[in-house]
Tab-separated table of C-alpha atoms and ligand atoms in Angstrom:
chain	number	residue	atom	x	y	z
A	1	UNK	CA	-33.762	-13.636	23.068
A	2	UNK	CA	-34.101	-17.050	20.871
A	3	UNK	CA	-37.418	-18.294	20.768
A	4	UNK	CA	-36.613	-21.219	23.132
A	5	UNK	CA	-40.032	-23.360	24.022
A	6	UNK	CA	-38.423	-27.155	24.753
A	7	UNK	CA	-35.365	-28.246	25.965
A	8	UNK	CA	-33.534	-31.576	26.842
A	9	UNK	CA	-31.076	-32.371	29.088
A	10	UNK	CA	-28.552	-35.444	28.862
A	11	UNK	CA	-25.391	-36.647	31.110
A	12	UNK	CA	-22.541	-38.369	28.889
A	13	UNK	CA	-19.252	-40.339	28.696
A	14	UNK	CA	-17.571	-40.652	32.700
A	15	UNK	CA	-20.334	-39.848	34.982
A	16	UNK	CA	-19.219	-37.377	37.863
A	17	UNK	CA	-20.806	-36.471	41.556
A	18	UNK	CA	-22.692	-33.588	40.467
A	19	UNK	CA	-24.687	-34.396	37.598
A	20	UNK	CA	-27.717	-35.169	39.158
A	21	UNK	CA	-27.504	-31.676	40.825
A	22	UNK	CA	-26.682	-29.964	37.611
A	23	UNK	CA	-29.759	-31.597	35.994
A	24	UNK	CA	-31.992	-30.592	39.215
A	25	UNK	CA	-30.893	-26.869	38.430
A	26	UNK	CA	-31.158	-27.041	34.537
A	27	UNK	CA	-34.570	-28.682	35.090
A	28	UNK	CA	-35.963	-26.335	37.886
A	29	UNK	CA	-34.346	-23.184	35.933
A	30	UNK	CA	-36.107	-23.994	32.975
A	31	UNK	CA	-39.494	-24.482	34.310
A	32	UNK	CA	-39.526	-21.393	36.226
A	33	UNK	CA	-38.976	-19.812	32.743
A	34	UNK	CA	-41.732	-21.165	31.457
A	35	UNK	CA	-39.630	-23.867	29.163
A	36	UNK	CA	-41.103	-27.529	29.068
A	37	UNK	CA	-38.258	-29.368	30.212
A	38	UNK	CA	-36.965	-33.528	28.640
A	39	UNK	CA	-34.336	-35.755	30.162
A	40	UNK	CA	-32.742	-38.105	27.946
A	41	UNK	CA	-32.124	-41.376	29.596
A	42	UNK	CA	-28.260	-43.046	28.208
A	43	UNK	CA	-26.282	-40.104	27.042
A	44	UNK	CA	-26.613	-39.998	23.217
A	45	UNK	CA	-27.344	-43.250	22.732
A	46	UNK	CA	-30.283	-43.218	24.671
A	47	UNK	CA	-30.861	-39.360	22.670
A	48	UNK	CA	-30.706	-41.450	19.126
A	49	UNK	CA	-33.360	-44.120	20.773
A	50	UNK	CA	-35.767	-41.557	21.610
A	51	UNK	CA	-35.298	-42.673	25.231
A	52	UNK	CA	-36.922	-39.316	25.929
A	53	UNK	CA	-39.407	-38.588	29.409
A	54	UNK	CA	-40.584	-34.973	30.522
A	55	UNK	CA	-39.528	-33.516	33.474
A	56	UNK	CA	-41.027	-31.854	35.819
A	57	UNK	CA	-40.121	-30.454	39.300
A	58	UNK	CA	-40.587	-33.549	41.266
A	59	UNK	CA	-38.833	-35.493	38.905
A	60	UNK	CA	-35.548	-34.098	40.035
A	61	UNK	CA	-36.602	-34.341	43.976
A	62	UNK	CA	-34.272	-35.641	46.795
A	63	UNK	CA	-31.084	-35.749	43.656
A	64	UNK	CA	-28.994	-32.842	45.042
A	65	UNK	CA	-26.934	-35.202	47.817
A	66	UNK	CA	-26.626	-38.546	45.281
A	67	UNK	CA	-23.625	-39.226	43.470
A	68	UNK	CA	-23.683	-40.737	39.757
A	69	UNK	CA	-26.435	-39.443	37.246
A	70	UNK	CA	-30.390	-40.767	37.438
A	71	UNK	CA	-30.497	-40.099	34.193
A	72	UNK	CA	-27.507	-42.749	33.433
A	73	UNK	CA	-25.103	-41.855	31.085
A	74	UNK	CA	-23.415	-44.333	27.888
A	75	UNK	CA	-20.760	-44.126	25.613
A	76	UNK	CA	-22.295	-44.385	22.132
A	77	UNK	CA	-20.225	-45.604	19.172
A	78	UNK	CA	-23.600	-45.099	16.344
A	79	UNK	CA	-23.468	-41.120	17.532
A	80	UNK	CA	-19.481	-40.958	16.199
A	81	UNK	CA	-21.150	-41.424	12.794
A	82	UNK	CA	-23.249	-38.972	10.908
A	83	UNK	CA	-25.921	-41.679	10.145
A	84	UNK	CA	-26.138	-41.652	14.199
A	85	UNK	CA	-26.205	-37.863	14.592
A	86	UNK	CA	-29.019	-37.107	12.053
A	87	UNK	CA	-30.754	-39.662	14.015
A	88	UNK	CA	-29.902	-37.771	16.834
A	89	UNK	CA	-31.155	-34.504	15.298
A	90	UNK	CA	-34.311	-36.190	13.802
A	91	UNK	CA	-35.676	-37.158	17.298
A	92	UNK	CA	-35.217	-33.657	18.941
A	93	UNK	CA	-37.045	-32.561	15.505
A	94	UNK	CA	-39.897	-35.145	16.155
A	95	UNK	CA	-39.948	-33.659	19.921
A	96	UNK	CA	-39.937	-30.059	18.645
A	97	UNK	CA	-36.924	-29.468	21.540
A	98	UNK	CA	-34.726	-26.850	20.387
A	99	UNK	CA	-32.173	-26.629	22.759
A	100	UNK	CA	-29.845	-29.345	24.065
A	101	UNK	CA	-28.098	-29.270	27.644
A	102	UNK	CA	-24.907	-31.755	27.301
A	103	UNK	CA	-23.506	-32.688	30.909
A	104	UNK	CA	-20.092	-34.489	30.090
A	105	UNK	CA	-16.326	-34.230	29.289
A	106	UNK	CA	-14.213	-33.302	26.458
A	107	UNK	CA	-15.709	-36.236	24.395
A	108	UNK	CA	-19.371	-35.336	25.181
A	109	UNK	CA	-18.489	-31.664	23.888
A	110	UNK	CA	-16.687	-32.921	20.772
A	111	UNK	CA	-20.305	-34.448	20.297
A	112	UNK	CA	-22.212	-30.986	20.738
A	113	UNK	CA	-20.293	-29.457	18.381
A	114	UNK	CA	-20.336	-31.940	15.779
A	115	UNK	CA	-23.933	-31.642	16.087
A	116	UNK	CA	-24.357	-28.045	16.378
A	117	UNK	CA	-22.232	-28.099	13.223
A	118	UNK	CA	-23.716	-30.559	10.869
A	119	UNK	CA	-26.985	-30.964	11.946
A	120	UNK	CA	-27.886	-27.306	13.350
A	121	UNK	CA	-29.162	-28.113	17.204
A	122	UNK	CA	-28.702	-25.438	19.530
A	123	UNK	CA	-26.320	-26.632	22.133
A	124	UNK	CA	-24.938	-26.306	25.787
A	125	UNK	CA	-22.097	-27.666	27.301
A	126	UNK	CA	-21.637	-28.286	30.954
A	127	UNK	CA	-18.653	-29.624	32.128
A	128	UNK	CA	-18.892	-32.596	34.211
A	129	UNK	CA	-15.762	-35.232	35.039
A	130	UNK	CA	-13.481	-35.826	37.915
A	131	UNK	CA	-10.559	-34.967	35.696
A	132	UNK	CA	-11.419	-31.303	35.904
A	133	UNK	CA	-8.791	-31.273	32.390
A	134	UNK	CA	-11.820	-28.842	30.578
A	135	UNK	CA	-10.084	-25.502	29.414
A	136	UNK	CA	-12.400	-22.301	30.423
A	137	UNK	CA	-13.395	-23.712	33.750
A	138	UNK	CA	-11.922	-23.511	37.257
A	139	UNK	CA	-13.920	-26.348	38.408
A	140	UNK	CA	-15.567	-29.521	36.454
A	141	UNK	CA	-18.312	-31.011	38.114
A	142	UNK	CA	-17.059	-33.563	40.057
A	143	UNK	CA	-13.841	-32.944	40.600
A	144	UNK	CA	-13.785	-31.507	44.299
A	145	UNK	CA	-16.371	-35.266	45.381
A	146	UNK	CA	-13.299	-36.843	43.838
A	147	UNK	CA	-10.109	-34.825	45.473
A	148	UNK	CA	-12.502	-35.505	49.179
A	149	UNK	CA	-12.466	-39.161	48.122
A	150	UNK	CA	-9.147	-39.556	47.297
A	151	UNK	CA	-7.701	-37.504	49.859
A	152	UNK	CA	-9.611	-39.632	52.579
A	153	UNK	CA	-8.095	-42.388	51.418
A	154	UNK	CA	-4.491	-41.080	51.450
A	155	UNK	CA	-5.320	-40.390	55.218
A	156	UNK	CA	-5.831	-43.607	55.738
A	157	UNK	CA	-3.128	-45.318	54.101
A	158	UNK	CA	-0.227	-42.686	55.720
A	159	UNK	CA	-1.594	-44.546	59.117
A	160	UNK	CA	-0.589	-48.075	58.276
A	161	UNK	CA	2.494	-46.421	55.963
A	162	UNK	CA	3.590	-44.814	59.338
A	163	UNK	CA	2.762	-47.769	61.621
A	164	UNK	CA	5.186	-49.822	59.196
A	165	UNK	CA	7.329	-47.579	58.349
A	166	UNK	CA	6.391	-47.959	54.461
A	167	UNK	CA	6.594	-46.611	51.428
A	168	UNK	CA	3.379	-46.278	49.408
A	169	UNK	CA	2.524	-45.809	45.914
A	170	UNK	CA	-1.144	-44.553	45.675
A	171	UNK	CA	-2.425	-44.391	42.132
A	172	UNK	CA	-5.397	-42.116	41.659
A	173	UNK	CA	-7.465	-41.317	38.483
A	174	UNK	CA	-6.523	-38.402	35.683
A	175	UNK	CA	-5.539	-40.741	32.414
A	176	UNK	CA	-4.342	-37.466	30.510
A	177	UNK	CA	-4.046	-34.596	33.560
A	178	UNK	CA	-2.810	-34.396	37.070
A	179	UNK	CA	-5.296	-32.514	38.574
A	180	UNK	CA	-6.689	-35.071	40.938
A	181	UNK	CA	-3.211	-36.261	42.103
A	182	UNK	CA	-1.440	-33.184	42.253
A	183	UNK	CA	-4.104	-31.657	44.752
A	184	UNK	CA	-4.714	-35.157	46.835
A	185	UNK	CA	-0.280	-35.141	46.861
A	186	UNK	CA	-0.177	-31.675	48.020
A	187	UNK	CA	-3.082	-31.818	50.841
A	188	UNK	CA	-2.007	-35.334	51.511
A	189	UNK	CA	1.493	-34.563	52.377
A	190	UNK	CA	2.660	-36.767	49.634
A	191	UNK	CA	6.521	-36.663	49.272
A	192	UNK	CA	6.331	-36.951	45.420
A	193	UNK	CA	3.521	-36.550	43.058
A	194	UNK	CA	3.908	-37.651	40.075
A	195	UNK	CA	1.922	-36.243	36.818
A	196	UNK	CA	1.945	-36.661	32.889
A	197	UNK	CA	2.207	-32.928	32.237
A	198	UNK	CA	5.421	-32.952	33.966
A	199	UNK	CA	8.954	-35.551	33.493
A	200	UNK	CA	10.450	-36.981	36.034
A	201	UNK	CA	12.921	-39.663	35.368
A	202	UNK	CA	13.053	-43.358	37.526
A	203	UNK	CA	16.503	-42.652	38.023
A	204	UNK	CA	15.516	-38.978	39.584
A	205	UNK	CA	12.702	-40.622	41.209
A	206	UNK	CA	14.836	-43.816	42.901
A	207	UNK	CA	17.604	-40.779	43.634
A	208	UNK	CA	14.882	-38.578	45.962
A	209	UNK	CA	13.408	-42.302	47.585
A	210	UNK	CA	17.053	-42.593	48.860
A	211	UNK	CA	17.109	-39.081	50.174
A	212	UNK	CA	14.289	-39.052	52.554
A	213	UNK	CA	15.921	-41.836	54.080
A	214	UNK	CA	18.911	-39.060	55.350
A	215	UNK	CA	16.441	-36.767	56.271
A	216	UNK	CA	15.023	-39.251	58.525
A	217	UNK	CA	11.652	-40.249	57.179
A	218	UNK	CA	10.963	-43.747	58.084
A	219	UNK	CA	7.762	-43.886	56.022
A	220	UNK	CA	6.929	-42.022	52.909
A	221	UNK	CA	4.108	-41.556	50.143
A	222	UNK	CA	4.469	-41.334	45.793
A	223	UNK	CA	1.015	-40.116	44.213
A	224	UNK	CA	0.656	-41.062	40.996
A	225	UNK	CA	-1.810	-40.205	37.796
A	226	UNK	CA	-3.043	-43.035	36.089
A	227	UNK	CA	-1.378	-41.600	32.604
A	228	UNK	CA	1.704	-40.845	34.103
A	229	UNK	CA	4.645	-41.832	31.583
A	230	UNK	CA	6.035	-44.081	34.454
A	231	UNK	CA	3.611	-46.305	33.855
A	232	UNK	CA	1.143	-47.556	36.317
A	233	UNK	CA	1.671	-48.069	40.202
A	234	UNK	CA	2.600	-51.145	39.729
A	235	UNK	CA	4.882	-51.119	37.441
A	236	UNK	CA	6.637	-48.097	39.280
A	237	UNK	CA	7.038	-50.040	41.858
A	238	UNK	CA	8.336	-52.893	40.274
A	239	UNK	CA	11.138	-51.050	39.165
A	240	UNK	CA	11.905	-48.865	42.046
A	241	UNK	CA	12.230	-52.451	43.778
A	242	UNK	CA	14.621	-54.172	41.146
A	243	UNK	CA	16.749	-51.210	40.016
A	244	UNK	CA	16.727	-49.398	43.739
A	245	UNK	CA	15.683	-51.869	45.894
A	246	UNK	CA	12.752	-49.466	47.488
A	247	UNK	CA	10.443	-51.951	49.390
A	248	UNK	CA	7.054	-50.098	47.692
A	249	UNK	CA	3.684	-51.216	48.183
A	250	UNK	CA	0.918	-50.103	46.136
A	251	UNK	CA	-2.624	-48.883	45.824
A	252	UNK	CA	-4.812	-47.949	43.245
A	253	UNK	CA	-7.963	-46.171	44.199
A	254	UNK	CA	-9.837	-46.438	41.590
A	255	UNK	CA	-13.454	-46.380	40.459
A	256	UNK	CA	-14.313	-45.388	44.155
A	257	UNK	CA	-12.862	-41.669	43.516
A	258	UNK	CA	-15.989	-41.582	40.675
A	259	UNK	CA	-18.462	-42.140	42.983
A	260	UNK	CA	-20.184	-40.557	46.072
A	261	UNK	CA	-22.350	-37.732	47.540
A	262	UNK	CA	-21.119	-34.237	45.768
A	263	UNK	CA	-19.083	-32.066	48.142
A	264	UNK	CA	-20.951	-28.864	48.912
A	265	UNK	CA	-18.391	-27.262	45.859
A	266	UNK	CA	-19.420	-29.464	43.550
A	267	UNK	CA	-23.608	-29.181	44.196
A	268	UNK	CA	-22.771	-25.123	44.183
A	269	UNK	CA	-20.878	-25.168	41.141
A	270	UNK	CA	-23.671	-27.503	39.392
A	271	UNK	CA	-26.745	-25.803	40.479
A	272	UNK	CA	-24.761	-22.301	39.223
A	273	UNK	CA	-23.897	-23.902	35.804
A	274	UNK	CA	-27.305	-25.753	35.798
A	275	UNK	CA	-28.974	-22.094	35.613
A	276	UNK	CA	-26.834	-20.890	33.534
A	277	UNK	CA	-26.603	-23.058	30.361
A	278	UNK	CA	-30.575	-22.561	30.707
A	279	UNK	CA	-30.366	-18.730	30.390
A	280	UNK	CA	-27.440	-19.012	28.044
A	281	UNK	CA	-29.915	-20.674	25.536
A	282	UNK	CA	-32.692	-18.636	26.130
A	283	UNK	CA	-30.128	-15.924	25.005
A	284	UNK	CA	-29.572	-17.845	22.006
A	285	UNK	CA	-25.884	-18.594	23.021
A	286	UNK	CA	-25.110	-22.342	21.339
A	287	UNK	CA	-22.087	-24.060	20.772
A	288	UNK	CA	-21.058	-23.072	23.390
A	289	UNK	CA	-19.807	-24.609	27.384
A	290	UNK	CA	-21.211	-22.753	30.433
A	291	UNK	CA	-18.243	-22.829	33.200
A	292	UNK	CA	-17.204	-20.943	36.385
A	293	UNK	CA	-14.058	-18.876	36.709
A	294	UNK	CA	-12.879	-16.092	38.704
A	295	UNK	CA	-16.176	-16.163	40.598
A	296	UNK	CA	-18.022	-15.888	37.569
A	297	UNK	CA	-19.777	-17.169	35.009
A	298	UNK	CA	-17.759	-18.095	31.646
A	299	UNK	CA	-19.212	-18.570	28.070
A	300	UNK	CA	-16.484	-20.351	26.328
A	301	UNK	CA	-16.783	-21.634	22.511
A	302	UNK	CA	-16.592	-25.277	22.551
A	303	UNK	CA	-13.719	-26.126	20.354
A	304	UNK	CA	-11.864	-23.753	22.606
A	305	UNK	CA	-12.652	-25.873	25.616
A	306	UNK	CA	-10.238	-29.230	24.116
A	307	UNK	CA	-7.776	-27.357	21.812
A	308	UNK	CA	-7.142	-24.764	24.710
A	309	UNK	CA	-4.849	-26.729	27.521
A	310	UNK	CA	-5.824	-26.016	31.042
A	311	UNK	CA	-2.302	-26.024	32.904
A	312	UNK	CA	-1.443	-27.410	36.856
A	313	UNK	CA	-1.377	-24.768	39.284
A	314	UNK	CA	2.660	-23.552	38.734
A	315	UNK	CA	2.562	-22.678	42.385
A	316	UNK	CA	1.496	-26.090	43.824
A	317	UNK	CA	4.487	-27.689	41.492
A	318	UNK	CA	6.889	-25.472	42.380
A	319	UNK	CA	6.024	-25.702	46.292
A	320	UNK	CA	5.115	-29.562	47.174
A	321	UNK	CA	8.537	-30.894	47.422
A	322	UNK	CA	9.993	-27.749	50.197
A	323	UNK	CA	6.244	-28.855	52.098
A	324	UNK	CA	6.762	-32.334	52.734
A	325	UNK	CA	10.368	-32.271	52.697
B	1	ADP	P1	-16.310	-37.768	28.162
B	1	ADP	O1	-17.423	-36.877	27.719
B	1	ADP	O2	-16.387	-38.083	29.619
B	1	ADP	O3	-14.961	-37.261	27.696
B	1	ADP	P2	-16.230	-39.824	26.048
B	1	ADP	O4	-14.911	-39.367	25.519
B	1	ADP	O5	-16.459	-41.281	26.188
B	1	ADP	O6	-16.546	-39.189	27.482
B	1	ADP	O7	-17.367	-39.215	25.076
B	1	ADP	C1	-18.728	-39.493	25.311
B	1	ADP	C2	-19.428	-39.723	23.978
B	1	ADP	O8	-19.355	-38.532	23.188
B	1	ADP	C3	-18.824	-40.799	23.106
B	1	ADP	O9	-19.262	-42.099	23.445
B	1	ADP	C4	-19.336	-40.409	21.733
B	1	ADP	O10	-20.651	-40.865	21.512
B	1	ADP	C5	-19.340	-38.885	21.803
B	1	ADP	N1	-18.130	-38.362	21.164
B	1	ADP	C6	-16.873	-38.367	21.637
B	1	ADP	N2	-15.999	-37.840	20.751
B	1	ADP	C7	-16.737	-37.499	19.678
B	1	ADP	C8	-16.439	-36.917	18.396
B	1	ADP	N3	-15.189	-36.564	18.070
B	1	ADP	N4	-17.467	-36.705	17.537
B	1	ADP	C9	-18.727	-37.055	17.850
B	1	ADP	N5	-19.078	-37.610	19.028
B	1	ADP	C10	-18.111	-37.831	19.930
C-alpha cells in the first residue's frame, strides 16, 4: 500500500456527461478511506494557478444527473511546457497531495504521463470524452450521453426525411474515430455510415445513392464523422449534388451531442472508475488509466492507452449495409 494521505482530482481537455459523476465517486471513495480529498478548478491550468478547494461529501451533492464538469475543465498551452509542469508539480508539493486523479482524453493523459515522468507525481487516468477512441477501455465516459443524443436526433430527422422523401446527411462528432457515428448509423437505420478508419470513395458513395433508388427507398440517411476523409457534410453534399445530382440536405449536430444528463451507462461506468483510480493509488499503481472492459476493471499503462488503436466493432461494419438495405 503507498502511503497515500491527499489527493486531487481535475477534469481536462473536451468535457464529457459523466465527469461530474466520476468526481462524486473519486471524491466520496476517497473520504471513506480516510484520504483528504482537492478539486482543481480549470483542468491544468487552473492545477498550475493553485485554483485548488477541498472537498468534502457535500461538495459533490445533487452532481450525479448533470452533464458537463462543476469543476470546469481548460485547455492549457503553459502546462505543454516544462516551465508549466514544474509549476504544476510545485503546487501539489506546496499542498502536500500526492496523488493526482486526471478525468480527460488522450491529450489529458499525454499530460499525466509527462508529469509522472519528469516531475515524479503519482498519477491516475480516467477516461472521459464522447469519442470513446481511448485504447484499454470498452466505454469512455461520455460516450453512451452522446450516442442517446445523437441517436434522438437521427429519429427525428428520418421523420421529415420520410415526410419529403429526402436524403439526409447528418454529421455527428468523432474528429479522428467513428465510434459515435458508426453506432448512431447502425441503431439509426442509417443507409451509409461513413467513418475515417474506413475508405469509401465519392464515386462508390454516389454509385450506392443511385441504388436505393431501385430498391425503392424514397428517402434515405448518410452518417458521417466529423474527420471523415470526405470532408465535412457539407462538402459531401456539395459534391454528391454536382457530380451525381443527389438532392442532399444536411445536418450537423454538433456541440449538443457534448452535452446533457449522463445515461444510466455512463453514471455506472463513472462512479465504477471513480472508485477505482482511488484504490488504484492507494495501491500505489501510477501512470497508469483506470478503465472498464469485459465487465471488469482494467489497469492499463498510459502510453499504451494512445499508441495502442482501439478498432470499430468488425461486426457492426460488416453488417450495417445487409440491415438497412
Ligand atoms: P483531451 O484530453 O480531451 O484529448 P486535449 O487534447 O485538449 O484534450 O488535452 C488537454 C490538455 O492536456 C491540453 O490543453 C494540454 O494542457 C495537455 N496536453 C495535451 N497533450 C499534451 C502533451 N503531449 N504533453 C503535455 N501536456 C499535454
Amino acid at each position: 500500500m503507498a502511503n497515500i494521505k491527499k489527493i486531487a482530482v481535475l477534469t481536462s481537455g473536451g468535457d464529457a456527461p459523466g465527469m461530474n459523476a466520476c468526481v462524486r465517486a473519486v471524491v466520496r471513495t476517497a473520504i471513506y478511506d480516510g484520504i483528504a480529498v482537492f478539486g482543481i478548478y480549470g483542468g491544468y491550468e487552473g492545477l498550475i494557478n493553485g485554483e485548488i478547494m477541498p472537498l468534502n461529501r457535500r461538495s459533490v451533492s445533487n452532481l450525479i444527473q448533470k452533464g458537463g464538469t462543476f469543476l470546469k475543465t481548460s485547455r492549457s498551452e503553459t502546462f505543454l511546457h516544462v516551465a508549466g509542469r514544474k509549476r504544476a508539480a510545485d503546487v501539489l508539493k506546496e499542498w502536500e497531495i500526492n496523488g493526482l486523479v486526471v478525468i480527460g482524453g488522450d491529450g489529458s493523459f499525454r499530460g499525466a504521463h509527462t508529469l509522472h515522468q519528469e516531475q515524479n507525481v503519482n498519477v491516475v487516468g480516467i477516461p472521459g470524452t464522447i469519442d470513446n477512441d481511448i485504447y484499454g477501455t470498452d466505454l469512455t465516459i461520455g460516450y453512451d450521453t452522446a450516442v442517446m443524443t445523437a441517436l434522438d436526433s437521427i429519429d427525428k430527422i428520418r421523420d421529415t426525411a420520410a415526410s419529403h422523401d429526402r436524403l439526409f446527411i447528418v454529421e455527428v462528432m468523432g474528429r479522428h474515430a467513428g465510434f459515435i457515428a458508426l453506432e448512431v448509423g447502425i441503431c439509426g437505420g442509417a443507409e451509409e455510415i461513413l467513418v475515417p478508419e474506413v475508405h469509401l470513395s465519392l464515386d462508390d458513395l454516389g454509385n450506392l445513392i443511385k441504388t436505393w433508388a431501385t430498391t425503392g427507398k424514397t428517402s434515405s440517411l448518410i452518417v458521417v464523422a466529423e474527420g471523415d476523409e470526405l470532408g465535412n457534410a457539407h462538402e459531401i453534399a456539395k459534391t454528391l449534388q454536382s457530380q451525381f445530382h443527389a438532392n442532399c440536405h444536411v445536418c450537423i449536430l454538433g456541440h449538443t451531442q457534448r452535452g446533457g444528463s449522463p445515461t444510466a451507462t455512463d453514471r455506472l461506468l463513472a462512479s465504477r472508475l471513480g472508485y477505482h483510480a482511488v484504490q488504484a493509488l492507494e495501491n500505489g499503481q501510477t501512470d497508469i488509466m483506470v478503465g472498464w472492459a469485459n465487465n471488469a476493471a482494467t489497469f492499463i499503462p498510459l502510453p499504451e492507452t494512445w499508441e495502442k488503436k482501439k478498432p470499430l466493432d468488425a461486426e457492426l461494419l460488416k453488417i450495417y449495409r445487409i440491415l438497412s438495405a
